[in-house]
Amino acid sequence: MQVFKTYFKILKKNLTSVIIFGVIFITITLVITLTMFHEDNGQFSVKKVPTLVINQDTDSNLVDGFLTYLEQYATFVDIEEDEEIRRDALFYRKVLYILTIPEGFTEDFLAGNEINLIKETVPDSVEAMSVDTAVNNYLNTAKIYIKHNPDVDLNKLGDFIQQDLGTETKVTFDVKQEDDTTAAHMFNSFYYNYLGYIIVACFIAGVSTVMLSFHGLDIRRKHYAAPLSSRRFNIQLINANLAFVMCYLLVFIIAGYVFSPVKLIDLNLVFMWLNAFVFSLAALSISYLIGISVKAKNAVQALSTMLSLSLAFISGMFVPQEFLGDAVLKLASFTPSYWYVRANNTIAHINNFNLDNMGEIFGYMAIQIGFAAAIISIALVVSKRKRQMAY
Amino acid sequence: MSFSLYINRLKCHIRNKENMFWSYLFPIVLASCFFFAFNNLWTIDSFETIKIAYVSEMVETDPLKQALNEAKVSEGVSMFSITYSDKTKASTLLEEGEIEAYIVGGENPELFVKENGMNETIMKSFLDNYRSVSSTIGTILAYNPNAINEGLMQDLMQTDTFVEEQADMKKPDAMLVYFYALLAFNCIFAANWGLVEVINIQADQSTRGARVSVSPIHKMKLFLCNIAAAFTVHTGSILLLLFYMNNILKINFGDQFVLIIITCLIGSIAGIALGATVGILVRKKASVKDAILSAVIMAGGFLSGMMYADMKYIIATKLPILGFINPVNLVADTLYSLYYYDTNERFYLNMAILGLLTVLMGAVSYAGLRRKTYASI
C-alpha cells in the first residue's frame, strides 16, 4: 500500500491545481451546455431571422406582397444605411441577412427578364438558408403564375401565393414520454458529450502532475532497489490513479445533476454514467501512458490541451457527429472518444430499453474498454523498458 | 554581454528537445483537427435514404404516395424507403427507432416525428413543397385549364435561384472564428514561457533563481534577455503555425499579411507579460501558478469562441467589456477585423488596448521583481 498512499500524499500537495482545473472546465461545460439547451428546446418551430431589407425599387404590389410573405420567416430590422454600420451589424449578428432589392426589379421580373436580388449573409448558416428558401419559393411561384396566367392581378397574386405557400405541414411529436424526459435526455446528451472533453483534459493534467513526481531518476532508482516487484508497484499506482479519477468523475456527475434544469434520474442517465465511467478508464490509460513517458512539464500542458481539444473536435463532442464528414469519422473511430460520443447519442435517443439497443450500447462500451486495455499494455511495456534501462 | 546571455538562454530552450517538440507540434496538430472537423461541416455528401412509414387514408389514387416513391436523392438512390402500415404500427416503429418519421396522408398530410433533426427538416420541406405545388396547380388550372399543355409541370419542376451574393463581399464566416481563436490562443500560450522565466529568476521559487540572484548580474537585464529568448522560440512556433494554416490548410486570412504578423507578435508579447504577471502576483507554488495560468488562458480561448463560436457573439453583445480585457479575444478579433473590414480602425483600437494591457502587466511584473533580497530562503 505504500505506493498507493504516497500517490495520495503527493496529490494532496497538488490539490489546489487539480481543483482549479476542475472548476474552470466544469464552468466552461456548463456555460456551453446551458446555452445550447436554451437555444433548442425541442419544439419544431421556424425561427425568424433578423433581416435588413434595402428596397431600391419602387413600392410595387409585387414587392409588397413579397415582403409580407417574407415576414413569416424574418423579422425586419432597421439599420442606418451606412456600409460600415451594416457590416458591423452582420459581424455581430444583429442581422443575419441583408437583402437588397435592386432598382427596376419589379419591371424586369414581370417582363420575365433575369434579375436577382442581392444578399449579404453569414454564409452557410442555417438561418441564411431558410431566408434563401423563402425568397426562392415565393419568386418561383410568382414566376409560374405570371407565365401561365398573364392576366393575373398583381394584388391578387400575393394572396394566391400566400395561399399556396402559407399552409405548412403539421408536425407532431409522437413521443410517448413527458416533455421533461425529452428535455432531460437532451441536456444530458449535451453535458455528457462535453464531459468527454473535460475528462481527457483534467485527467491528463491531474494524473501527470502526480506521476511526474514518481519519475525523477533518483526516485526511480530508489524504487527499483526496494523489495517491491514492478508488477505490484504498477498495480498500486494504477489503482491509486483509478481511485483519483473516480472521485473526479463523481464530482462531474454530481455537478451535472445539480445544474441540470430538469432533475430526473432514469435508466438513460444511469447508462450515461456507466458510459462516462468506461470512458474514464480509456482516458485514464492515456493519461497514465503520458504520465510515465513525458517528462517536461510544459510538454504535458501542451499535450493535454492538444489531445483533449483534438479528440473533442474530431469525435463529435463539440460539433455533432452527424455534421462531420465521413473521412473524419473514420479517423475518429480509431479513438475511444468517438465511441463514447456514439454511445451517448444512442442512449439519449432510446425511449424503451430492450436487448437490442442495450446490446448496441454495451458494444460501444466494450470498444472503449478495448482501447483502454491496449493503451495500458503499451504503458506497462514502456514502464518495463524504463525499469530495465533505469534511465 | 546581453547578447551572450540571450544566446545562452536560447540554447537552453532549443536543447530541451521534448519541450520544443511539443510546443511546435501542438498547434499544428490542433489546427489540423480543427480543419478536419470543419472542412466537411456543411457539405452533407453522405446523404442516406430516410426510413419512413406511410399511413394512407385514401386507397385508390394517392398522389402523395406516388411523389414519395419517386423522390430521389440522386440517380438510383431514393430519398425515402417507405413502409406502409396503419397508424398504431407506425407509431410503434417510430418508438423503436425502426423509422425516423411517419406521414399520415390525406388532404392535409401530417408528419409525425420523434425529434428535431436534419432528416425531420428535410421531410417537412418535402411535404411543404408538395402541398404548395398541388395548391399552385389547382389555382392555375382554375384560371387557365390549358396550362398543363403549356408546360406547367415542367415549369414547376424547374426552380430558379433569385438571390445572389454581393460581389466582392468578405463573408463573416463562423468557421474562421474557430481558427482565429486558435491562432490567438497559441499566441497567448506564450504565457507559459513567461511564467517559466519568472520562476527561473525569483530566488524563492527555484534553485536556479537563487543561484542567479547571488551572481553579480543585473537581474532585470538577465530577465529581459531570458524573456527575449523565450519570445524568439515562441515566435518561431507561431510563424510556423501561421504558415501551416495559410499555405497548407488554406485558411483565409485576408491580404494584410504584415499586419497579421504584427498582431501575432504583439499577441505573443502580451502572452509572455500575462504569464509573468500571474507568476508574480500568485504567491503560491509553481504548480498552482501553472494551473491558474492554464485556467486563465483556457477561459480566454473559450470566451473568444475557440470551443463554441457563438460564445464570441454572446460576449460581444451582452458583455463587451469582457471582450476588451481578454487578450485572446483581442488578438482573435484583430485577425478577424483584418480579414473582414476594409478599414484598419479596429486593428488600431484592438492593438492599442492590447498594448496598454501589456504595458500594465509589464509594470506590475517589474514592480514585483525589482529589489528583492532575502535574508534566508
mmCIF file with all atom_site columns, N, CA and C in Angstrom, chain A residues 193-214:
data_model
loop_
_atom_site.group_PDB
_atom_site.id
_atom_site.type_symbol
_atom_site.label_atom_id
_atom_site.label_alt_id
_atom_site.label_comp_id
_atom_site.label_asym_id
_atom_site.label_entity_id
_atom_site.label_seq_id
_atom_site.pdbx_PDB_ins_code
_atom_site.Cartn_x
_atom_site.Cartn_y
_atom_site.Cartn_z
_atom_site.occupancy
_atom_site.B_iso_or_equiv
_atom_site.pdbx_formal_charge
_atom_site.auth_seq_id
_atom_site.auth_comp_id
_atom_site.auth_asym_id
_atom_site.auth_atom_id
_atom_site.pdbx_PDB_model_num
ATOM 1  N N  . ASN A 1 193 ? -21.573 14.691 -23.574 1.00 0.00 ? 193 ASN A N  1
ATOM 2  C CA . ASN A 1 193 ? -20.657 14.796 -24.708 1.00 0.00 ? 193 ASN A CA 1
ATOM 3  C C  . ASN A 1 193 ? -19.526 15.770 -24.390 1.00 0.00 ? 193 ASN A C  1
ATOM 4  N N  . TYR A 1 194 ? -19.867 16.910 -23.819 1.00 0.00 ? 194 TYR A N  1
ATOM 5  C CA . TYR A 1 194 ? -18.822 17.874 -23.447 1.00 0.00 ? 194 TYR A CA 1
ATOM 6  C C  . TYR A 1 194 ? -17.939 17.328 -22.344 1.00 0.00 ? 194 TYR A C  1
ATOM 7  N N  . LEU A 1 195 ? -18.561 16.529 -21.481 1.00 0.00 ? 195 LEU A N  1
ATOM 8  C CA . LEU A 1 195 ? -17.799 15.976 -20.366 1.00 0.00 ? 195 LEU A CA 1
ATOM 9  C C  . LEU A 1 195 ? -16.626 15.155 -20.890 1.00 0.00 ? 195 LEU A C  1
ATOM 10 N N  . GLY A 1 196 ? -16.821 14.518 -22.050 1.00 0.00 ? 196 GLY A N  1
ATOM 11 C CA . GLY A 1 196 ? -15.733 13.751 -22.650 1.00 0.00 ? 196 GLY A CA 1
ATOM 12 C C  . GLY A 1 196 ? -14.490 14.610 -22.811 1.00 0.00 ? 196 GLY A C  1
ATOM 13 N N  . TYR A 1 197 ? -14.705 15.859 -23.195 1.00 0.00 ? 197 TYR A N  1
ATOM 14 C CA . TYR A 1 197 ? -13.586 16.790 -23.374 1.00 0.00 ? 197 TYR A CA 1
ATOM 15 C C  . TYR A 1 197 ? -12.882 17.067 -22.049 1.00 0.00 ? 197 TYR A C  1
ATOM 16 N N  . ILE A 1 198 ? -13.671 17.376 -21.023 1.00 0.00 ? 198 ILE A N  1
ATOM 17 C CA . ILE A 1 198 ? -13.003 17.727 -19.775 1.00 0.00 ? 198 ILE A CA 1
ATOM 18 C C  . ILE A 1 198 ? -12.416 16.507 -19.086 1.00 0.00 ? 198 ILE A C  1
ATOM 19 N N  . ILE A 1 199 ? -13.006 15.352 -19.318 1.00 0.00 ? 199 ILE A N  1
ATOM 20 C CA . ILE A 1 199 ? -12.418 14.150 -18.723 1.00 0.00 ? 199 ILE A CA 1
ATOM 21 C C  . ILE A 1 199 ? -10.986 13.999 -19.226 1.00 0.00 ? 199 ILE A C  1
ATOM 22 N N  . VAL A 1 200 ? -10.799 14.127 -20.534 1.00 0.00 ? 200 VAL A N  1
ATOM 23 C CA . VAL A 1 200 ? -9.451  13.985 -21.083 1.00 0.00 ? 200 VAL A CA 1
ATOM 24 C C  . VAL A 1 200 ? -8.542  15.099 -20.563 1.00 0.00 ? 200 VAL A C  1
ATOM 25 N N  . ALA A 1 201 ? -9.031  16.354 -20.650 1.00 0.00 ? 201 ALA A N  1
ATOM 26 C CA . ALA A 1 201 ? -8.182  17.490 -20.253 1.00 0.00 ? 201 ALA A CA 1
ATOM 27 C C  . ALA A 1 201 ? -7.781  17.407 -18.781 1.00 0.00 ? 201 ALA A C  1
ATOM 28 N N  . CYS A 1 202 ? -8.756  17.186 -17.917 1.00 0.00 ? 202 CYS A N  1
ATOM 29 C CA . CYS A 1 202 ? -8.473  17.184 -16.480 1.00 0.00 ? 202 CYS A CA 1
ATOM 30 C C  . CYS A 1 202 ? -7.654  15.967 -16.067 1.00 0.00 ? 202 CYS A C  1
ATOM 31 N N  . PHE A 1 203 ? -7.966  14.815 -16.645 1.00 0.00 ? 203 PHE A N  1
ATOM 32 C CA . PHE A 1 203 ? -7.257  13.608 -16.233 1.00 0.00 ? 203 PHE A CA 1
ATOM 33 C C  . PHE A 1 203 ? -5.787  13.685 -16.616 1.00 0.00 ? 203 PHE A C  1
ATOM 34 N N  . ILE A 1 204 ? -5.513  14.108 -17.846 1.00 0.00 ? 204 ILE A N  1
ATOM 35 C CA . ILE A 1 204 ? -4.108  14.173 -18.253 1.00 0.00 ? 204 ILE A CA 1
ATOM 36 C C  . ILE A 1 204 ? -3.366  15.156 -17.355 1.00 0.00 ? 204 ILE A C  1
ATOM 37 N N  . ALA A 1 205 ? -3.950  16.336 -17.158 1.00 0.00 ? 205 ALA A N  1
ATOM 38 C CA . ALA A 1 205 ? -3.286  17.343 -16.333 1.00 0.00 ? 205 ALA A CA 1
ATOM 39 C C  . ALA A 1 205 ? -3.101  16.829 -14.901 1.00 0.00 ? 205 ALA A C  1
ATOM 40 N N  . GLY A 1 206 ? -4.185  16.272 -14.339 1.00 0.00 ? 206 GLY A N  1
ATOM 41 C CA . GLY A 1 206 ? -4.139  15.834 -12.952 1.00 0.00 ? 206 GLY A CA 1
ATOM 42 C C  . GLY A 1 206 ? -3.218  14.644 -12.734 1.00 0.00 ? 206 GLY A C  1
ATOM 43 N N  . VAL A 1 207 ? -3.429  13.599 -13.531 1.00 0.00 ? 207 VAL A N  1
ATOM 44 C CA . VAL A 1 207 ? -2.662  12.370 -13.346 1.00 0.00 ? 207 VAL A CA 1
ATOM 45 C C  . VAL A 1 207 ? -1.171  12.623 -13.580 1.00 0.00 ? 207 VAL A C  1
ATOM 46 N N  . SER A 1 208 ? -0.863  13.378 -14.625 1.00 0.00 ? 208 SER A N  1
ATOM 47 C CA . SER A 1 208 ? 0.567   13.531 -14.899 1.00 0.00 ? 208 SER A CA 1
ATOM 48 C C  . SER A 1 208 ? 1.257   14.437 -13.887 1.00 0.00 ? 208 SER A C  1
ATOM 49 N N  . THR A 1 209 ? 0.491   15.347 -13.268 1.00 0.00 ? 209 THR A N  1
ATOM 50 C CA . THR A 1 209 ? 1.091   16.169 -12.214 1.00 0.00 ? 209 THR A CA 1
ATOM 51 C C  . THR A 1 209 ? 1.664   15.263 -11.117 1.00 0.00 ? 209 THR A C  1
ATOM 52 N N  . VAL A 1 210 ? 0.873   14.276 -10.731 1.00 0.00 ? 210 VAL A N  1
ATOM 53 C CA . VAL A 1 210 ? 1.324   13.375 -9.675  1.00 0.00 ? 210 VAL A CA 1
ATOM 54 C C  . VAL A 1 210 ? 2.397   12.420 -10.205 1.00 0.00 ? 210 VAL A C  1
ATOM 55 N N  . MET A 1 211 ? 2.150   11.900 -11.405 1.00 0.00 ? 211 MET A N  1
ATOM 56 C CA . MET A 1 211 ? 3.067   10.897 -11.942 1.00 0.00 ? 211 MET A CA 1
ATOM 57 C C  . MET A 1 211 ? 4.467   11.456 -12.163 1.00 0.00 ? 211 MET A C  1
ATOM 58 N N  . LEU A 1 212 ? 4.527   12.773 -12.454 1.00 0.00 ? 212 LEU A N  1
ATOM 59 C CA . LEU A 1 212 ? 5.838   13.383 -12.666 1.00 0.00 ? 212 LEU A CA 1
ATOM 60 C C  . LEU A 1 212 ? 6.743   13.154 -11.456 1.00 0.00 ? 212 LEU A C  1
ATOM 61 N N  . SER A 1 213 ? 6.128   13.229 -10.267 1.00 0.00 ? 213 SER A N  1
ATOM 62 C CA . SER A 1 213 ? 6.920   13.067 -9.051  1.00 0.00 ? 213 SER A CA 1
ATOM 63 C C  . SER A 1 213 ? 7.476   11.657 -8.911  1.00 0.00 ? 213 SER A C  1
ATOM 64 N N  . PHE A 1 214 ? 6.799   10.688 -9.512  1.00 0.00 ? 214 PHE A N  1
ATOM 65 C CA . PHE A 1 214 ? 7.261   9.302  -9.392  1.00 0.00 ? 214 PHE A CA 1
ATOM 66 C C  . PHE A 1 214 ? 8.394   8.997  -10.365 1.00 0.00 ? 214 PHE A C  1
#
